[in-house]
Short mmCIF file of C-alpha atoms and ligand atoms in Angstrom, two decimals:
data_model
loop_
_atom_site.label_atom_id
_atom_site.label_comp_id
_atom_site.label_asym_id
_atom_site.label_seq_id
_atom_site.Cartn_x
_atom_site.Cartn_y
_atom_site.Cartn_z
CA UNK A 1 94.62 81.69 111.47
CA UNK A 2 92.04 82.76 108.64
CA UNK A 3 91.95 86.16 107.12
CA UNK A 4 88.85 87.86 106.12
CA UNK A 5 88.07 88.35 102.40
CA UNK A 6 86.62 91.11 101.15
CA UNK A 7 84.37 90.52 98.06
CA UNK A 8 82.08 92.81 96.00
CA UNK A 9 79.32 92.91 97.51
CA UNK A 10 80.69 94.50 100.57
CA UNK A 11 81.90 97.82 99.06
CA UNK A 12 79.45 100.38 99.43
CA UNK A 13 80.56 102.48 96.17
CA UNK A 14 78.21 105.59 96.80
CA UNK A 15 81.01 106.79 99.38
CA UNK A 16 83.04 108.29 96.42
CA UNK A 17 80.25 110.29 94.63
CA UNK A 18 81.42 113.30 94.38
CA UNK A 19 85.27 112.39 95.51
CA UNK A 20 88.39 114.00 93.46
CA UNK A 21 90.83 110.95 93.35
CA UNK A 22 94.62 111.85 92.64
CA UNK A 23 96.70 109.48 91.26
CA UNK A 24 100.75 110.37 92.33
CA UNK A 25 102.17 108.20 89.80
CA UNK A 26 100.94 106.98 86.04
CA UNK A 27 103.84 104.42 86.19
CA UNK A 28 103.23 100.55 86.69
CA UNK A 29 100.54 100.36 89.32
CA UNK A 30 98.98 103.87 88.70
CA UNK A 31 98.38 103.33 85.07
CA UNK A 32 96.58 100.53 85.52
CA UNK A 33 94.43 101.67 88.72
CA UNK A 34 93.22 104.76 87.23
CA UNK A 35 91.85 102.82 84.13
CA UNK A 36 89.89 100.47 85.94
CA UNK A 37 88.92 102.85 88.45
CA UNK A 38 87.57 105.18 85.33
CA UNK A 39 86.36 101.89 83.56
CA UNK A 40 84.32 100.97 86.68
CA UNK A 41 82.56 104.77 86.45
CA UNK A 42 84.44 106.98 88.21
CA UNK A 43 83.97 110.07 85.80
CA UNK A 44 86.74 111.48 84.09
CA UNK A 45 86.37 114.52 85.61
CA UNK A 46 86.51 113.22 88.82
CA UNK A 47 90.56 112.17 89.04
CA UNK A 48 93.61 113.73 88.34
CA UNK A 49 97.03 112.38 87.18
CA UNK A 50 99.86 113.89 89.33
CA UNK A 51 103.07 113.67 87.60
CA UNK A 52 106.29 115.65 86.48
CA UNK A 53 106.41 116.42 82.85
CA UNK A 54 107.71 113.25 80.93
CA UNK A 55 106.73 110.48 78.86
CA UNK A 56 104.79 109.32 82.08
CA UNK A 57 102.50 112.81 82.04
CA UNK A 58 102.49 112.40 77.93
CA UNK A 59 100.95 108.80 78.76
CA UNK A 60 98.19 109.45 80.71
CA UNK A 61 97.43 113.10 78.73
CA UNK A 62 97.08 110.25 75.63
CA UNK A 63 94.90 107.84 77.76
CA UNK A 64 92.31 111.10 78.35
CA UNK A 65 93.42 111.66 82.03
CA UNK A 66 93.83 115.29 83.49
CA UNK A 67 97.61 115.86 84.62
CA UNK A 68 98.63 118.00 87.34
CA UNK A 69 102.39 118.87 87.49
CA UNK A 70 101.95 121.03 90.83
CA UNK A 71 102.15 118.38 93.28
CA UNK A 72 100.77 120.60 95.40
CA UNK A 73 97.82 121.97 93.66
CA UNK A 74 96.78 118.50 93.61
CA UNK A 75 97.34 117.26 96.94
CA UNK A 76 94.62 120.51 97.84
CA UNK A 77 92.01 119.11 95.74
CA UNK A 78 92.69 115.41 97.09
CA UNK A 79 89.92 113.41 98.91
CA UNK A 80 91.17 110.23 97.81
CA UNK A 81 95.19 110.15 96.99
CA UNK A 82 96.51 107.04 95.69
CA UNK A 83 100.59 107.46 96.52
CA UNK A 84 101.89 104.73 93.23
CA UNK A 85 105.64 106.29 92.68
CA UNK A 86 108.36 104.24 93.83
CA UNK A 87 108.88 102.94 97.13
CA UNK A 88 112.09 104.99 97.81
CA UNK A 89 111.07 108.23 96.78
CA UNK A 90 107.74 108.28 98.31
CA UNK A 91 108.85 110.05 101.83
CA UNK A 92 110.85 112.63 100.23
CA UNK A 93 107.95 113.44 98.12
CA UNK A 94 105.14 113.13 100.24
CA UNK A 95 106.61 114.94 103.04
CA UNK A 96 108.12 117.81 101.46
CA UNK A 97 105.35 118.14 98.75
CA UNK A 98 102.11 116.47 99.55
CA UNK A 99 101.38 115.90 103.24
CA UNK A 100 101.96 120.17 103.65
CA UNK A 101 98.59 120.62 101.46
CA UNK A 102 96.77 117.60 101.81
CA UNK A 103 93.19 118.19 103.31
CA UNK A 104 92.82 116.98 107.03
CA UNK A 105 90.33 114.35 106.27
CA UNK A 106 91.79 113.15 102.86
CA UNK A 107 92.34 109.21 102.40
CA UNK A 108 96.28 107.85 101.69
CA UNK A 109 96.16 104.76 99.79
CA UNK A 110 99.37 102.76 98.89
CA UNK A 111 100.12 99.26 97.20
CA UNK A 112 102.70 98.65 99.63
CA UNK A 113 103.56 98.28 103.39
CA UNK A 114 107.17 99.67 103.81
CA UNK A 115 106.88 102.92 104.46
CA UNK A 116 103.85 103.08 106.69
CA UNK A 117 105.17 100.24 108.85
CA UNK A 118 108.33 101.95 109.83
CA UNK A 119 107.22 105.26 110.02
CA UNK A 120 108.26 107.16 107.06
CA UNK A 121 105.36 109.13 105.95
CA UNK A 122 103.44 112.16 108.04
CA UNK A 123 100.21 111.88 108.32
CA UNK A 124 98.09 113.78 110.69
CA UNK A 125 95.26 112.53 112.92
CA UNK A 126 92.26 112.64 111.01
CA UNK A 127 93.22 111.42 107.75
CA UNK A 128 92.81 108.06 106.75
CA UNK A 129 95.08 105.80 105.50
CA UNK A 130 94.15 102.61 103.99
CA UNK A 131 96.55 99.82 101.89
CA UNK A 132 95.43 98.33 98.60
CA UNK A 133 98.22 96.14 97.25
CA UNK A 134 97.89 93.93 94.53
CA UNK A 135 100.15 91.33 94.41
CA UNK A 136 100.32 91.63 90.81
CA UNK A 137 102.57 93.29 88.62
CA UNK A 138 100.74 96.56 87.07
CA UNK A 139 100.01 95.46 83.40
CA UNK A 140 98.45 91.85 84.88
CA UNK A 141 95.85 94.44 87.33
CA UNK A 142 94.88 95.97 83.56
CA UNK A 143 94.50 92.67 81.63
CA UNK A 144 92.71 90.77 84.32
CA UNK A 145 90.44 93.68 84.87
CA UNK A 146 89.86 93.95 80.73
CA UNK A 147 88.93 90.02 81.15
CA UNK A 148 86.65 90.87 83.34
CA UNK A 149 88.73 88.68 85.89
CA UNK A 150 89.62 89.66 89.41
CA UNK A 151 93.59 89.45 91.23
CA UNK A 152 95.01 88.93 94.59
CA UNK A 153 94.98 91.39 96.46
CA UNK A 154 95.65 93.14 99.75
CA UNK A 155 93.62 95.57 101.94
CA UNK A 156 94.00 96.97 105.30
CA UNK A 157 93.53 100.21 107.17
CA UNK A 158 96.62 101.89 109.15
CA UNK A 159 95.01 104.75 109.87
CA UNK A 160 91.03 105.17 110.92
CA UNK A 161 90.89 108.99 110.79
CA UNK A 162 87.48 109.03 109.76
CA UNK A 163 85.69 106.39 110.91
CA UNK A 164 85.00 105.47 107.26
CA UNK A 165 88.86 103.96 106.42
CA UNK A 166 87.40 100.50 106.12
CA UNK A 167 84.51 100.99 103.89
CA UNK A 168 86.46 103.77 102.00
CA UNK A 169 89.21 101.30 101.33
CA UNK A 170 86.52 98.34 100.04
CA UNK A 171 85.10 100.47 97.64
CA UNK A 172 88.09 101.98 96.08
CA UNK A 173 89.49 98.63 96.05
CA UNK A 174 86.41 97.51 93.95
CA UNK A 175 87.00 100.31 91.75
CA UNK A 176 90.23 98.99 91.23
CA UNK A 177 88.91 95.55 90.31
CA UNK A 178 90.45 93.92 93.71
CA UNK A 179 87.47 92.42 95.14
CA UNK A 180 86.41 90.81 92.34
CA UNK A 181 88.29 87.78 93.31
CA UNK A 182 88.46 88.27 96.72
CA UNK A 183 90.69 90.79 98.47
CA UNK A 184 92.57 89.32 101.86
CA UNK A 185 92.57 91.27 104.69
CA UNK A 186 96.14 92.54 105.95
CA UNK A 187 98.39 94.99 107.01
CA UNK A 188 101.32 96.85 106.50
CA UNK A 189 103.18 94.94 108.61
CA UNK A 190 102.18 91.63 107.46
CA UNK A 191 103.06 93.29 104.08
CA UNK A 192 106.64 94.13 105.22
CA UNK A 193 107.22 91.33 106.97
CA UNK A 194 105.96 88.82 104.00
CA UNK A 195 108.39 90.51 101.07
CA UNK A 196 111.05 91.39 103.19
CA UNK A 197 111.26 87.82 104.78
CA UNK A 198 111.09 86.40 101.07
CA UNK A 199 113.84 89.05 99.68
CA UNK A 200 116.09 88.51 102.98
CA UNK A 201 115.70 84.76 103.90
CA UNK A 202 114.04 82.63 101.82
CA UNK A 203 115.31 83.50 98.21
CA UNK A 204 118.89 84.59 99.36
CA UNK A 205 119.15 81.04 101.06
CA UNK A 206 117.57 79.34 97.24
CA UNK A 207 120.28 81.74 96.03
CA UNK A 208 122.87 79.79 98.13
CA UNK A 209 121.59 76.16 97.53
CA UNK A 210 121.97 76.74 94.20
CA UNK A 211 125.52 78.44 94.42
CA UNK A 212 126.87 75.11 96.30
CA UNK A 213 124.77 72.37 94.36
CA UNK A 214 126.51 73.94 90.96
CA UNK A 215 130.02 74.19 92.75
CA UNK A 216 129.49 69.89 93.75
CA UNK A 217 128.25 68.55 90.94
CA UNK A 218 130.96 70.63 88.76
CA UNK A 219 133.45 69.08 90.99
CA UNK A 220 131.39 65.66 90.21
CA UNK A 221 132.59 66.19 86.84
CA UNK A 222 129.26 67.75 85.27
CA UNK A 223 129.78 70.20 82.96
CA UNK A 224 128.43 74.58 82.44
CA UNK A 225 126.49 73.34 79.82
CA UNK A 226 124.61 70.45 81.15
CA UNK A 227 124.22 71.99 85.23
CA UNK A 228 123.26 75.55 83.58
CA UNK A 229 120.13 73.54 81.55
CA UNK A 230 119.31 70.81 83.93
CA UNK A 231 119.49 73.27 87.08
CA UNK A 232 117.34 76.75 85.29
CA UNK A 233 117.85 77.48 82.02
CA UNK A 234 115.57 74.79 81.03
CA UNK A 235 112.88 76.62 83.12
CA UNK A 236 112.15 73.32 85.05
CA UNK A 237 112.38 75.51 88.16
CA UNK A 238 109.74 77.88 87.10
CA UNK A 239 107.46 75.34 85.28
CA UNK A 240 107.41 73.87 88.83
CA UNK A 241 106.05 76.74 90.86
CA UNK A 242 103.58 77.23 87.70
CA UNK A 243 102.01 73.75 88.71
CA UNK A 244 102.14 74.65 92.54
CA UNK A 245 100.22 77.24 91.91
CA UNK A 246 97.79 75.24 90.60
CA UNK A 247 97.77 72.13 91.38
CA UNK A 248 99.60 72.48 95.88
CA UNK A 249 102.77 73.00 97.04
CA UNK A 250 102.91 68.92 97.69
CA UNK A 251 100.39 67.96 94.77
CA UNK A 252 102.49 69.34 92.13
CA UNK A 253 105.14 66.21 92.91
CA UNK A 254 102.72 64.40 91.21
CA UNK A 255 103.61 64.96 87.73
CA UNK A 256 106.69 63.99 88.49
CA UNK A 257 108.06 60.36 88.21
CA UNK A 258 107.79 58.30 90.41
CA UNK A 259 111.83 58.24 91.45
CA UNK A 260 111.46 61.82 91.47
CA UNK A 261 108.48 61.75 93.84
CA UNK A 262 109.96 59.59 96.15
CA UNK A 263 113.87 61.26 96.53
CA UNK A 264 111.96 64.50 96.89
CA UNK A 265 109.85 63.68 99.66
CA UNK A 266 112.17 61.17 101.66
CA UNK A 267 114.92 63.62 101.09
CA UNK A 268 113.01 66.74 102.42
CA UNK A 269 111.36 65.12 105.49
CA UNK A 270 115.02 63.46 106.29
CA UNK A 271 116.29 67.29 106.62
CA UNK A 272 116.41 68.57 109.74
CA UNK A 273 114.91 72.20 109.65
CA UNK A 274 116.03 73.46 112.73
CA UNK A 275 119.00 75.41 111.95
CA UNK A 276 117.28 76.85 108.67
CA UNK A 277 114.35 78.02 110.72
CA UNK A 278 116.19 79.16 113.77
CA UNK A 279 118.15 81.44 111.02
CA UNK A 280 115.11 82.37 109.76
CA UNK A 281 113.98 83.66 112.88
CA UNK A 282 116.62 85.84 113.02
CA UNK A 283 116.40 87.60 110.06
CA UNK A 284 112.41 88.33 110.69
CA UNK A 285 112.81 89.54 114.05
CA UNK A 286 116.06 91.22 114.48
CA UNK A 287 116.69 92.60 111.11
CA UNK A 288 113.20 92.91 109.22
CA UNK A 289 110.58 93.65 112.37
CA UNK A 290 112.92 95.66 114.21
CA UNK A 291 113.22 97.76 111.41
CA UNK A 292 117.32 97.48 111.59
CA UNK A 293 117.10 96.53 107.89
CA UNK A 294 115.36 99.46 106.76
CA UNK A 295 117.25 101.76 109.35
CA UNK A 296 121.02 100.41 107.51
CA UNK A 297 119.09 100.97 104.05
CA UNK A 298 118.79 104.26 104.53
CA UNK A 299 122.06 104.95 105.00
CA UNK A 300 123.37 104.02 101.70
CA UNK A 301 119.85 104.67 99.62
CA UNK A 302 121.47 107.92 98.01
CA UNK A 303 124.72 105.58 97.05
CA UNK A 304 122.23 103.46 95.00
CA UNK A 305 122.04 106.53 91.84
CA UNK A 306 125.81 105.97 91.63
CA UNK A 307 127.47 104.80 88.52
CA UNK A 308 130.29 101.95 88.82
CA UNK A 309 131.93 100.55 92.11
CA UNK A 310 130.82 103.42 93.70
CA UNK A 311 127.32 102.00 93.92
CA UNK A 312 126.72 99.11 96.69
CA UNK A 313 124.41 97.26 94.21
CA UNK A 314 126.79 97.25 91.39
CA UNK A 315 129.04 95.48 93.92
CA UNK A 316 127.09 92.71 95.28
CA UNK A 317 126.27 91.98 91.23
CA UNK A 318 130.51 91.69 90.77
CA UNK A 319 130.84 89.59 94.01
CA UNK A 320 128.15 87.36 92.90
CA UNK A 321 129.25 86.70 89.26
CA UNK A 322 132.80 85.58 90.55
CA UNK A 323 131.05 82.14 91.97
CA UNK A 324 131.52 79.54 89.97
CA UNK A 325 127.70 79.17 88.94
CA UNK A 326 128.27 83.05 87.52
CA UNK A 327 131.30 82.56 85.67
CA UNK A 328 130.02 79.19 84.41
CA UNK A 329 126.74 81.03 83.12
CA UNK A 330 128.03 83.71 81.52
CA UNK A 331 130.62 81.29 79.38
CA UNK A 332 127.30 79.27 78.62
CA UNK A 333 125.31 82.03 77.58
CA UNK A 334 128.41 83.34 75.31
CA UNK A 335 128.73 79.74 73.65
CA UNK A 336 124.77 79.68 73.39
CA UNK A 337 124.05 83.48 72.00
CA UNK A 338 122.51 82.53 69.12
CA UNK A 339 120.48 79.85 70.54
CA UNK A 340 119.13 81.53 73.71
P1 NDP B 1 106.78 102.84 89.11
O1 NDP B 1 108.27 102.70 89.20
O2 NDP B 1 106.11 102.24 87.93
O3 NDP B 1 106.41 104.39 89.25
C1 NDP B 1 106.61 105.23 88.24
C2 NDP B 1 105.83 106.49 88.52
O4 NDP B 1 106.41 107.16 89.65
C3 NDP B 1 105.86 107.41 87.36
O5 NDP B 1 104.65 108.12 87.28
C4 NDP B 1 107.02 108.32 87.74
O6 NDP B 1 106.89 109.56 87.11
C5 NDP B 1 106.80 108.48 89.24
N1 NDP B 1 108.02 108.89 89.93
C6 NDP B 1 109.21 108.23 89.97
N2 NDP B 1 110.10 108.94 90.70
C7 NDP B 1 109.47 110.04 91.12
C8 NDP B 1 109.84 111.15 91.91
N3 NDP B 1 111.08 111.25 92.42
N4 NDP B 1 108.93 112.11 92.13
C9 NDP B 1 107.69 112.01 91.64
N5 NDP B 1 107.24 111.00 90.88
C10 NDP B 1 108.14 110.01 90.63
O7 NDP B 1 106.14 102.34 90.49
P2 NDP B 1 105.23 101.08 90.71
O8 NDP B 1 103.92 101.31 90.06
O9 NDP B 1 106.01 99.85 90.43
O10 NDP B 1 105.06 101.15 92.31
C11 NDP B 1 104.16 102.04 92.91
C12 NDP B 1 103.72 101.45 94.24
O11 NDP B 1 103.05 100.21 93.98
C13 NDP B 1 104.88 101.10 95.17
O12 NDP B 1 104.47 101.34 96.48
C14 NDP B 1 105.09 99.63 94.93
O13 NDP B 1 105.68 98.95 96.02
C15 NDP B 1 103.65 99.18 94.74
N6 NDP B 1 103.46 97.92 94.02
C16 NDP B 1 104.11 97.73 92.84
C17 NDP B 1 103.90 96.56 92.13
C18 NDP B 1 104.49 96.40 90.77
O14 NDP B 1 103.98 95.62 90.02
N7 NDP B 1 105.55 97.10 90.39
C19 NDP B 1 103.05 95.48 92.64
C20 NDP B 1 102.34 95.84 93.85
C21 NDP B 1 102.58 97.00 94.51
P3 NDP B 1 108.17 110.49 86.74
O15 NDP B 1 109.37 109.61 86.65
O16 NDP B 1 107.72 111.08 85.48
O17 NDP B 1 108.22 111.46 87.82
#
């Protein structure tokens, strides 16, 4: 199944003459899209920074923007608002302060799926609302811009209350500097599913692997030192995804030798995949696309500000340390703290 790409030429940027543009959020993302938006000649005068009074509001007042601190007074003036705070605060937010006073025909734009796949925003009919995610972290959407380079990206349109969502989204994605290397057509649910898949199956069960390879080869007789270096801290692993990146998934093997090349391959096609995928399965279906993840999530969101045991993070950190590939690390990186 191929996805559409959007390029330049198929934004039509006349549709935002005259457009206010609100920015909620000057933090990672929203620095960096309102600069290239206003460095791809947007005027100044045409978008507005909404954001409490802080070092974030100080930021963008230094950068030239105008800064709203009425959330409402800016939502009013909003044709185009692009919603950049955090994930978890954005329904709180925009339901309490935006969606009351945002214009019936005004377009939503967010950088990420979550919260218009399961529901969590109010919109009303007419109002369109369109997805523009990078898949870059925010300062990498400013430097590849600067270089006059494009960045992955994602667009899509949840909401066609216009007519216009589609062509509305294109251009403000070129603004952004998204179809400059091609932005792939999505959606929020692809979105969701994608990152939540990765943060629930496939890195939890990479998590794992490496959890029990430490624990055998310790028993093996290896010791912290050597498994800690050969396994990450060495940054093998990530010098390896580098290459995939560039050179395939598969291809990458190559630069390895040749007894490498051939345990990896035999070894991987002699694994039988059915259990991992059949687990797999589960986790996309019944916890991530039937939105029982994000329904348990909510439930202990609040706990998440809370200091000490208290908070459910701080206690899958503890529980995690106590394996034997935590406590081994953290003796290594006491030995090492110098050298590190
Ligand atoms: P940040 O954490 O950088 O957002 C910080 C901004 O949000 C600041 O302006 C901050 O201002 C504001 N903010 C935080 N809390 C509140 C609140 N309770 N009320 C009002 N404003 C608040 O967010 P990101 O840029 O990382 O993420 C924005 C969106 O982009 C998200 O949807 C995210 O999933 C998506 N995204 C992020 C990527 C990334 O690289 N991080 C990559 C791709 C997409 P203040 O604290 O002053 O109120």
């Amino acid at each position: 199944m191929s996805a559409k790409i959007y390029y330049d030429d198929d934004a039509d940027l006349t549709l935002l003459n005259g457009k206010e543009i609100v920015f909620l959020g000057f933090g990672n993302q929203g620095a960096a899209q309102a600069q290239n938006l206003r460095d791809s000649g947007i005027p100044n005068d045409k978008i507005i920074i909404a954001n409490r009074e802080d070092s974030y509001a100080e930021d963008a007042k230094a950068k030239g923007f105008t800064v709203e601190h009425d959330f409402g007074k800016a939502a009013e003036i909003a044709d185009v608002l692009f919603l950049l705070i955090p994930d978890q605060v954005q329904p709180r937010v925009f339901n309490e302060q935006i969606a009351p006073k945002l214009k019936a025909t005004a377009t939503i734009v967010i950088a990420s799926g979550y919260n218009v796949f399961y529901k969590l925003l109010n919109f009303t009919p007419k109002q369109d609302v369109v997805m523009v995610a990078p898949r870059m972290i925010g300062s990498s959407v400013r430097s590849l811009y600067q270089k006059g380079k494009g960045f992955p990206c994602f667009v899509s349109v949840e909401q066609d209350g216009t007519g216009s969502g589609l062509a509305i989204a294109l251009a403000l994605s070129r603004v952004i500097g998204a179809t400059k290397a091609g932005a792939i057509a999505s959606s929020a649910r692809e979105e969701t599913a994608m990152d939540l898949f990765a943060e629930q199956a496939l890195w939890p069960n990479i998590i794992m692997l490496f959890r029990e390879a430490f624990s055998v080869l310790k028993e093996a007789g290896c010791s912290d030192e050597a498994l800690c270096y050969e396994m990450w801290m060495s940054k093998e692993p990530a010098e390896i995804f580098e290459r995939a990146a560039e050179d395939g998934f598969i291809q990458q093997l190559k630069h390895h030798s040749t007894v490498s090349q051939f345990g990896q391959l035999s070894g991987a096609l002699a694994l039988d995949g059915s259990a991992a995928r059949a687990h797999f399965k589960e986790i996309l279906y019944n916890q991530v696309l039937n939105g029982k993840f994000c329904r348990e999530f909510s439930k202990i969101e609040d706990d998440l500000e809370k200091e000490g045991a208290a908070n459910p993070l701080n206690e899958l950190y503890r529980k995690s340390e106590e394996s034997e590939l935590g406590q081994a690390e953290k003796r290594v990186r006491a030995r090492l703290a110098g050298l590190l």
